[in-house]
Coordinates of C-alpha atoms in Angstrom, one line a residue:
M1 CA -23.6 -2.1 -2.5
Q2 CA -21.8 1.0 -3.9
I3 CA -18.4 -0.6 -3.1
E4 CA -19.3 -3.7 -4.9
T5 CA -20.4 -1.7 -7.9
L6 CA -17.2 0.3 -7.9
L7 CA -15.1 -2.9 -7.7
A8 CA -17.0 -4.5 -10.6
A9 CA -16.4 -1.3 -12.7
A10 CA -12.7 -1.3 -11.7
R11 CA -12.4 -5.0 -12.6
Q12 CA -14.0 -4.4 -15.9
H13 CA -11.7 -1.4 -16.6
L14 CA -8.7 -3.4 -15.7
G15 CA -9.7 -6.5 -17.6
W16 CA -6.3 -6.8 -19.1
A17 CA -4.7 -7.2 -15.7
P18 CA -4.3 -10.7 -14.2
S19 CA -6.1 -11.6 -11.0
W20 CA -3.1 -11.4 -8.8
L21 CA -2.2 -7.9 -10.0
F22 CA -5.7 -6.7 -9.4
G23 CA -5.5 -8.2 -5.9
L24 CA -2.2 -6.4 -5.2
I25 CA -3.8 -3.1 -6.4
L26 CA -6.7 -3.6 -4.1
I27 CA -4.4 -4.4 -1.2
G28 CA -2.3 -1.2 -1.9
L29 CA -5.4 1.0 -2.1
A30 CA -6.8 -0.5 1.1
L31 CA -3.5 0.1 2.9
A32 CA -3.4 3.7 1.7
V33 CA -6.9 4.3 2.9
A34 CA -6.2 2.6 6.3
L35 CA -3.0 4.7 6.9
A36 CA -4.8 7.9 5.9
A37 CA -7.6 7.1 8.3
Y38 CA -5.2 6.2 11.1
G39 CA -3.4 9.5 10.7
G40 CA -6.7 11.4 10.9
V41 CA -7.8 9.5 13.9
V42 CA -4.5 10.1 15.7
R43 CA -4.6 13.8 15.0
I44 CA -8.1 14.1 16.4
L45 CA -7.2 12.0 19.5
R46 CA -4.1 14.1 20.2
K47 CA -6.1 17.3 20.2
R48 CA -8.7 15.8 22.5
L49 CA -6.2 14.1 24.9
T50 CA -4.5 16.7 27.1
A51 CA -1.3 16.4 29.1
E52 CA -3.4 15.5 32.1
D53 CA -4.5 12.2 30.5
S54 CA -1.6 10.3 32.1
F55 CA -2.9 6.9 30.9
W56 CA -4.5 7.3 27.5
R57 CA -2.0 9.7 26.0
P58 CA 1.1 7.5 26.8
L59 CA -1.0 4.5 25.6
L60 CA -1.7 6.2 22.3
L61 CA 2.0 6.9 21.9
R62 CA 3.2 3.4 22.9
T63 CA 0.7 1.6 20.8
R64 CA 0.8 3.7 17.6
R65 CA 2.7 1.1 15.7
T66 CA 0.6 -1.7 17.0
A67 CA -2.6 0.2 16.2
R68 CA -1.3 1.1 12.7
L69 CA -0.5 -2.5 12.0
A70 CA -3.9 -3.7 13.3
L71 CA -5.7 -1.3 11.0
C72 CA -3.5 -2.4 8.1
I73 CA -4.4 -6.0 8.9
G74 CA -8.1 -5.2 8.8
A75 CA -7.7 -3.4 5.5
V76 CA -5.7 -6.2 3.9
A77 CA -8.3 -8.8 5.2
W78 CA -11.0 -6.8 3.4
A79 CA -9.0 -6.6 0.2
V80 CA -8.2 -10.3 0.2
H81 CA -11.9 -11.0 0.8
V82 CA -13.1 -9.0 -2.2
A83 CA -10.2 -9.7 -4.5
P84 CA -10.6 -12.5 -7.1
M85 CA -8.4 -15.1 -5.3
P86 CA -8.6 -18.9 -5.1
E87 CA -10.5 -20.0 -2.1
R88 CA -7.5 -21.9 -0.6
Q89 CA -5.2 -18.9 -0.9
E90 CA -7.8 -16.6 0.6
A91 CA -8.3 -18.9 3.6
L92 CA -4.5 -19.1 4.2
A93 CA -4.2 -15.3 4.0
H94 CA -7.1 -14.7 6.4
H95 CA -5.6 -17.2 8.9
G96 CA -2.2 -15.5 8.8
L97 CA -3.8 -12.1 9.3
L98 CA -6.0 -13.4 12.2
V99 CA -2.9 -14.8 14.0
A100 CA -1.1 -11.5 13.5
F101 CA -4.1 -9.6 14.8
I102 CA -4.2 -11.8 18.0
V103 CA -0.5 -11.1 18.6
L104 CA -1.0 -7.4 18.1
V105 CA -3.8 -7.4 20.7
G106 CA -1.5 -9.2 23.1
M107 CA 1.2 -6.6 22.5
A108 CA -1.3 -3.8 23.2
A109 CA -2.3 -5.4 26.4
M110 CA 1.3 -5.7 27.5
S111 CA 1.8 -2.0 26.8
A112 CA -1.3 -1.1 28.8
L113 CA 0.0 -3.1 31.7
D114 CA 3.4 -1.4 31.6
I115 CA 1.9 2.1 31.5
A116 CA -0.7 1.4 34.3
S117 CA 1.9 -0.1 36.6
T118 CA 4.4 2.7 36.0
L119 CA 1.8 5.4 36.6
Y120 CA 0.6 3.7 39.8
L121 CA 4.2 3.3 41.2
G122 CA 4.9 6.9 40.4
R123 CA 2.8 7.9 43.3
Y124 CA 5.1 6.2 45.8
R125 CA 8.8 7.1 46.5
I126 CA 11.1 4.4 47.8
D127 CA 14.1 6.7 48.3
V128 CA 12.8 8.1 51.6
S129 CA 13.5 7.1 55.2
D130 CA 9.9 5.9 55.9
N131 CA 9.2 3.9 52.8
L132 CA 7.3 1.0 54.2
E133 CA 4.0 1.9 52.4
A134 CA 5.9 2.5 49.1
R135 CA 7.7 -0.8 49.4
K136 CA 4.4 -2.5 50.0
H137 CA 2.9 -1.1 46.8
Q138 CA 6.1 -1.6 44.8
T139 CA 6.1 -5.3 45.7
Q140 CA 2.4 -5.9 45.0
V141 CA 2.4 -4.1 41.6
R142 CA 5.6 -5.6 40.3
I143 CA 4.6 -9.2 41.1
L144 CA 1.0 -8.8 39.9
R145 CA 2.2 -7.1 36.8
R146 CA 4.5 -10.0 36.0
A147 CA 1.7 -12.5 36.7
A148 CA -0.7 -10.6 34.5
A149 CA 2.0 -10.4 31.7
T150 CA 2.4 -14.2 31.9
L151 CA -1.3 -14.6 31.7
V152 CA -1.5 -12.4 28.6
V153 CA 1.3 -14.3 26.9
I154 CA -0.5 -17.7 27.7
L155 CA -3.8 -16.4 26.4
T156 CA -2.2 -14.9 23.3
I157 CA -0.6 -18.2 22.5
A158 CA -3.7 -20.2 23.3
F159 CA -6.0 -18.0 21.0
A160 CA -3.4 -18.2 18.2
L161 CA -3.2 -22.0 18.5
M162 CA -7.0 -22.3 18.5
T163 CA -7.0 -20.9 15.0
V164 CA -5.0 -23.8 13.7
P165 CA -7.2 -26.9 13.3
G166 CA -4.4 -29.4 13.9
V167 CA -3.4 -28.0 17.3
R168 CA -6.7 -26.4 18.3
Q169 CA -7.0 -28.8 21.2
L170 CA -3.7 -27.7 22.7
G171 CA -5.0 -24.1 22.7
V172 CA -8.2 -25.1 24.4
S173 CA -6.1 -27.1 26.9
L174 CA -4.1 -24.0 27.7
L175 CA -7.3 -22.1 28.4
A176 CA -9.3 -24.8 30.2
A177 CA -6.3 -26.8 31.7
G178 CA -8.1 -29.9 30.6
G179 CA -7.4 -32.9 28.4
A180 CA -4.2 -34.9 27.8
A181 CA -2.3 -31.9 26.3
G182 CA -3.2 -29.8 29.3
I183 CA -1.9 -32.4 31.7
I184 CA 1.3 -32.7 29.8
V185 CA 1.8 -29.0 29.7
G186 CA 0.9 -28.7 33.4
L187 CA 3.4 -31.3 34.4
A188 CA 6.1 -29.7 32.2
L189 CA 5.4 -26.2 33.6
Q190 CA 4.9 -27.3 37.2
P191 CA 8.0 -25.5 38.6
V192 CA 7.2 -22.3 36.8
L193 CA 3.5 -22.4 37.8
S194 CA 4.3 -23.2 41.4
N195 CA 6.7 -20.1 41.5
L196 CA 4.0 -18.1 39.7
L197 CA 1.4 -19.0 42.3
A198 CA 3.9 -18.3 45.1
G199 CA 4.5 -14.9 43.6
V200 CA 0.8 -14.1 43.7
Q201 CA 0.7 -15.2 47.4
I202 CA 3.7 -13.0 48.2
A203 CA 2.0 -10.1 46.5
L204 CA -1.1 -10.6 48.6
T205 CA 0.4 -11.6 52.0
Q206 CA 3.7 -9.8 51.6
P207 CA 6.2 -11.7 53.8
I208 CA 8.8 -9.8 51.8
R209 CA 8.9 -6.5 50.0
I210 CA 11.3 -4.6 47.7
D211 CA 14.2 -3.3 49.8
D212 CA 13.4 -5.5 52.8
A213 CA 16.5 -6.5 54.9
L214 CA 16.5 -10.3 55.1
I215 CA 18.7 -13.1 56.4
V216 CA 18.3 -16.1 54.0
E217 CA 20.5 -19.2 54.1
G218 CA 22.8 -17.4 56.7
E219 CA 23.3 -14.4 54.4
W220 CA 22.2 -10.8 55.2
G221 CA 21.0 -8.7 52.3
R222 CA 18.3 -6.6 50.8
V223 CA 15.6 -7.6 48.3
E224 CA 16.7 -6.0 45.1
E225 CA 14.2 -7.5 42.6
I226 CA 11.2 -9.8 42.7
T227 CA 10.5 -11.5 39.4
S228 CA 7.7 -13.9 38.5
T229 CA 9.8 -17.0 39.5
Y230 CA 12.7 -15.9 41.7
V231 CA 13.9 -13.2 44.1
V232 CA 17.3 -11.4 43.8
I233 CA 18.9 -10.5 47.2
R234 CA 21.7 -8.0 47.2
I235 CA 24.1 -9.3 49.9
W236 CA 26.1 -6.7 51.9
D237 CA 29.3 -7.5 50.0
L238 CA 27.5 -6.9 46.7
R239 CA 27.0 -10.6 45.8
R240 CA 23.6 -11.6 44.6
L241 CA 21.7 -14.5 46.1
I242 CA 19.0 -15.9 43.7
V243 CA 16.2 -17.6 45.6
P244 CA 13.0 -19.2 44.1
L245 CA 9.8 -17.5 45.1
K246 CA 8.3 -20.7 46.7
Y247 CA 11.3 -20.7 49.1
F248 CA 9.7 -17.8 51.0
M249 CA 6.4 -19.7 51.3
E250 CA 7.9 -23.0 52.5
K251 CA 11.0 -22.2 54.7
P252 CA 11.6 -19.8 57.6
F253 CA 13.8 -16.7 57.1
Q254 CA 14.4 -13.5 59.0
N255 CA 12.8 -10.2 57.8
W256 CA 14.3 -7.2 59.7
T257 CA 12.0 -4.7 58.1
R258 CA 8.6 -6.5 58.2
E259 CA 6.7 -3.8 60.1
S260 CA 9.1 -0.9 60.1
A261 CA 12.7 -0.1 59.2
E262 CA 13.6 0.7 62.8
L263 CA 15.9 -1.8 64.5
L264 CA 17.6 -2.4 67.8
G265 CA 21.4 -2.7 67.6
V266 CA 22.8 -5.2 70.1
V267 CA 26.4 -5.2 71.3
M268 CA 27.6 -8.0 73.6
L269 CA 30.7 -7.4 75.8
Y270 CA 32.3 -10.0 78.1
L271 CA 34.1 -8.1 80.9
D272 CA 35.8 -8.7 84.1
Y273 CA 33.7 -8.5 87.3
R274 CA 35.6 -5.3 88.2
A275 CA 34.1 -3.5 85.1
P276 CA 32.2 -0.2 86.1
V277 CA 28.7 -0.8 84.7
E278 CA 27.5 2.7 85.7
A279 CA 30.5 4.3 84.0
I280 CA 29.7 2.3 80.9
R281 CA 26.2 3.7 80.9
E282 CA 27.5 7.2 81.1
R283 CA 30.1 6.6 78.3
L284 CA 27.3 5.1 76.1
A285 CA 25.2 8.2 76.5
G286 CA 28.1 10.3 75.4
I287 CA 28.7 8.2 72.3
L288 CA 25.1 8.2 71.3
A289 CA 24.8 12.0 71.8
G290 CA 27.7 12.5 69.4
T291 CA 26.4 10.5 66.4
G292 CA 23.5 10.9 64.0
L293 CA 23.1 7.1 63.7
W294 CA 21.1 6.9 67.0
D295 CA 17.4 7.8 66.7
G296 CA 17.1 8.9 70.3
K297 CA 14.6 6.2 71.4
V298 CA 16.4 3.2 73.1
S299 CA 19.7 3.3 75.1
V300 CA 20.2 0.4 77.6
V301 CA 23.1 -1.2 79.4
Q302 CA 22.4 -4.4 81.2
V303 CA 24.4 -7.3 82.8
T304 CA 22.6 -10.2 81.3
D305 CA 24.7 -13.1 82.5
A306 CA 27.4 -14.0 85.0
R307 CA 29.8 -16.6 83.8
E308 CA 32.8 -18.4 85.4
R309 CA 35.4 -15.8 84.5
T310 CA 33.4 -12.9 82.9
M311 CA 30.1 -11.1 83.1
E312 CA 28.0 -10.6 80.0
V313 CA 27.1 -6.9 79.4
R314 CA 24.5 -6.2 76.7
I315 CA 24.2 -2.8 75.1
L316 CA 21.0 -1.9 73.2
A317 CA 20.7 1.2 71.0
S318 CA 18.0 1.9 68.4
A319 CA 18.5 3.1 64.8
R320 CA 16.2 4.2 61.9
S321 CA 17.3 1.4 59.6
S322 CA 19.1 -1.9 59.5
G323 CA 22.2 -0.3 57.8
E324 CA 22.4 2.5 60.4
A325 CA 21.9 -0.1 63.2
F326 CA 24.9 -2.1 61.9
D327 CA 27.1 1.0 61.8
L328 CA 25.9 2.1 65.2
R329 CA 26.8 -1.3 66.7
C330 CA 30.3 -1.1 65.3
L331 CA 30.8 2.4 66.6
I332 CA 29.6 1.5 70.1
R333 CA 31.8 -1.6 70.2
E334 CA 34.9 0.3 69.0
Q335 CA 34.4 3.3 71.3
I336 CA 33.6 1.3 74.5
I337 CA 36.5 -1.2 74.1
G338 CA 38.9 1.7 73.4
W339 CA 37.7 3.6 76.4
L340 CA 37.9 0.6 78.7
R341 CA 41.4 -0.2 77.5
E342 CA 42.6 3.3 78.4
A343 CA 40.4 4.3 81.4
H344 CA 39.5 1.0 83.0
P345 CA 42.0 -1.7 81.9
E346 CA 41.0 -3.8 84.9
A347 CA 37.5 -4.2 83.3
L348 CA 38.9 -6.3 80.4
P349 CA 38.9 -10.1 80.9
H350 CA 41.8 -11.4 82.9
A351 CA 43.0 -14.9 83.6
R352 CA 43.7 -15.1 87.3
L353 CA 46.2 -17.5 88.8
Q354 CA 46.4 -18.3 92.5
L355 CA 49.8 -19.6 93.5
A356 CA 50.0 -22.1 96.3
P357 CA 52.3 -21.1 99.2
A358 CA 55.8 -22.4 99.0
E359 CA 56.4 -25.5 101.2
P360 CA 59.0 -24.9 104.0

């Protein structure tokens, strides 16, 4: 009541001013009051929020512009409502301000998602040897964060469209997934939505994780990034293989680090039957003792097959990760072959010819 009295007195005092000028003066005063109130509230919150408030303090800093704009929108909406404006212009101004406020709320929700996911992932380090638990949480949070961000964008667009009478049904369809518009949008977005749902499934079931070693389409690489629609695999030669998310829910692939990063390195040798198997075992023990690639768990030499001209010797050695397992396999192969060539050349494959006796 006092505000209305003050406005009436001001309008009477500024009777010489046109209506649009009086409205601009009201908007300017409302913005000044809103900015002053925002500054006071921020100062109070900064004093109350300590450095230990790892979520609310960063949120306050990240959304300061968004909150300032939202408060200014509220002030302008009040000024437009009380200013002597034509009804149509007032309705258009209120509609524009409402859409802007909806967008600001969506931006604030995105900022809160970013801060919450960053704080949660900060508890887990992926640059350590035993990073299975960290990779699990990294994968879940990244995929779910992208899915939630997509949902926030869809809801923001839907609520904004619902404020426009001509396309209100489209906004309702986005929310309820019903009606003809919803069917059309659903069909158009089917590839995106299928990958989005596949991403949620991957986050929950985790057939792959960040930094997993995979063999996909005959290529060996590590999972570098998981987006809301595709997976980026860094191949060993630094190429990038881009695979849709739904691929990992529909087709088979190899995951070398599903349960742990430890792997068995396998070296297959095809040697002559005169090869000294026991000496190979002793030589393998010496090679493994002199390298840090071996984790000290598995060391096996076995004759796994006997063929027409050679015997198949399989060497197993364990390593802490897939990269170390590959390097260990190469080291064993090089050392064993070099040692056989110098110390036991008869162990290498030979082609034997038996000459028939000369006829008299």
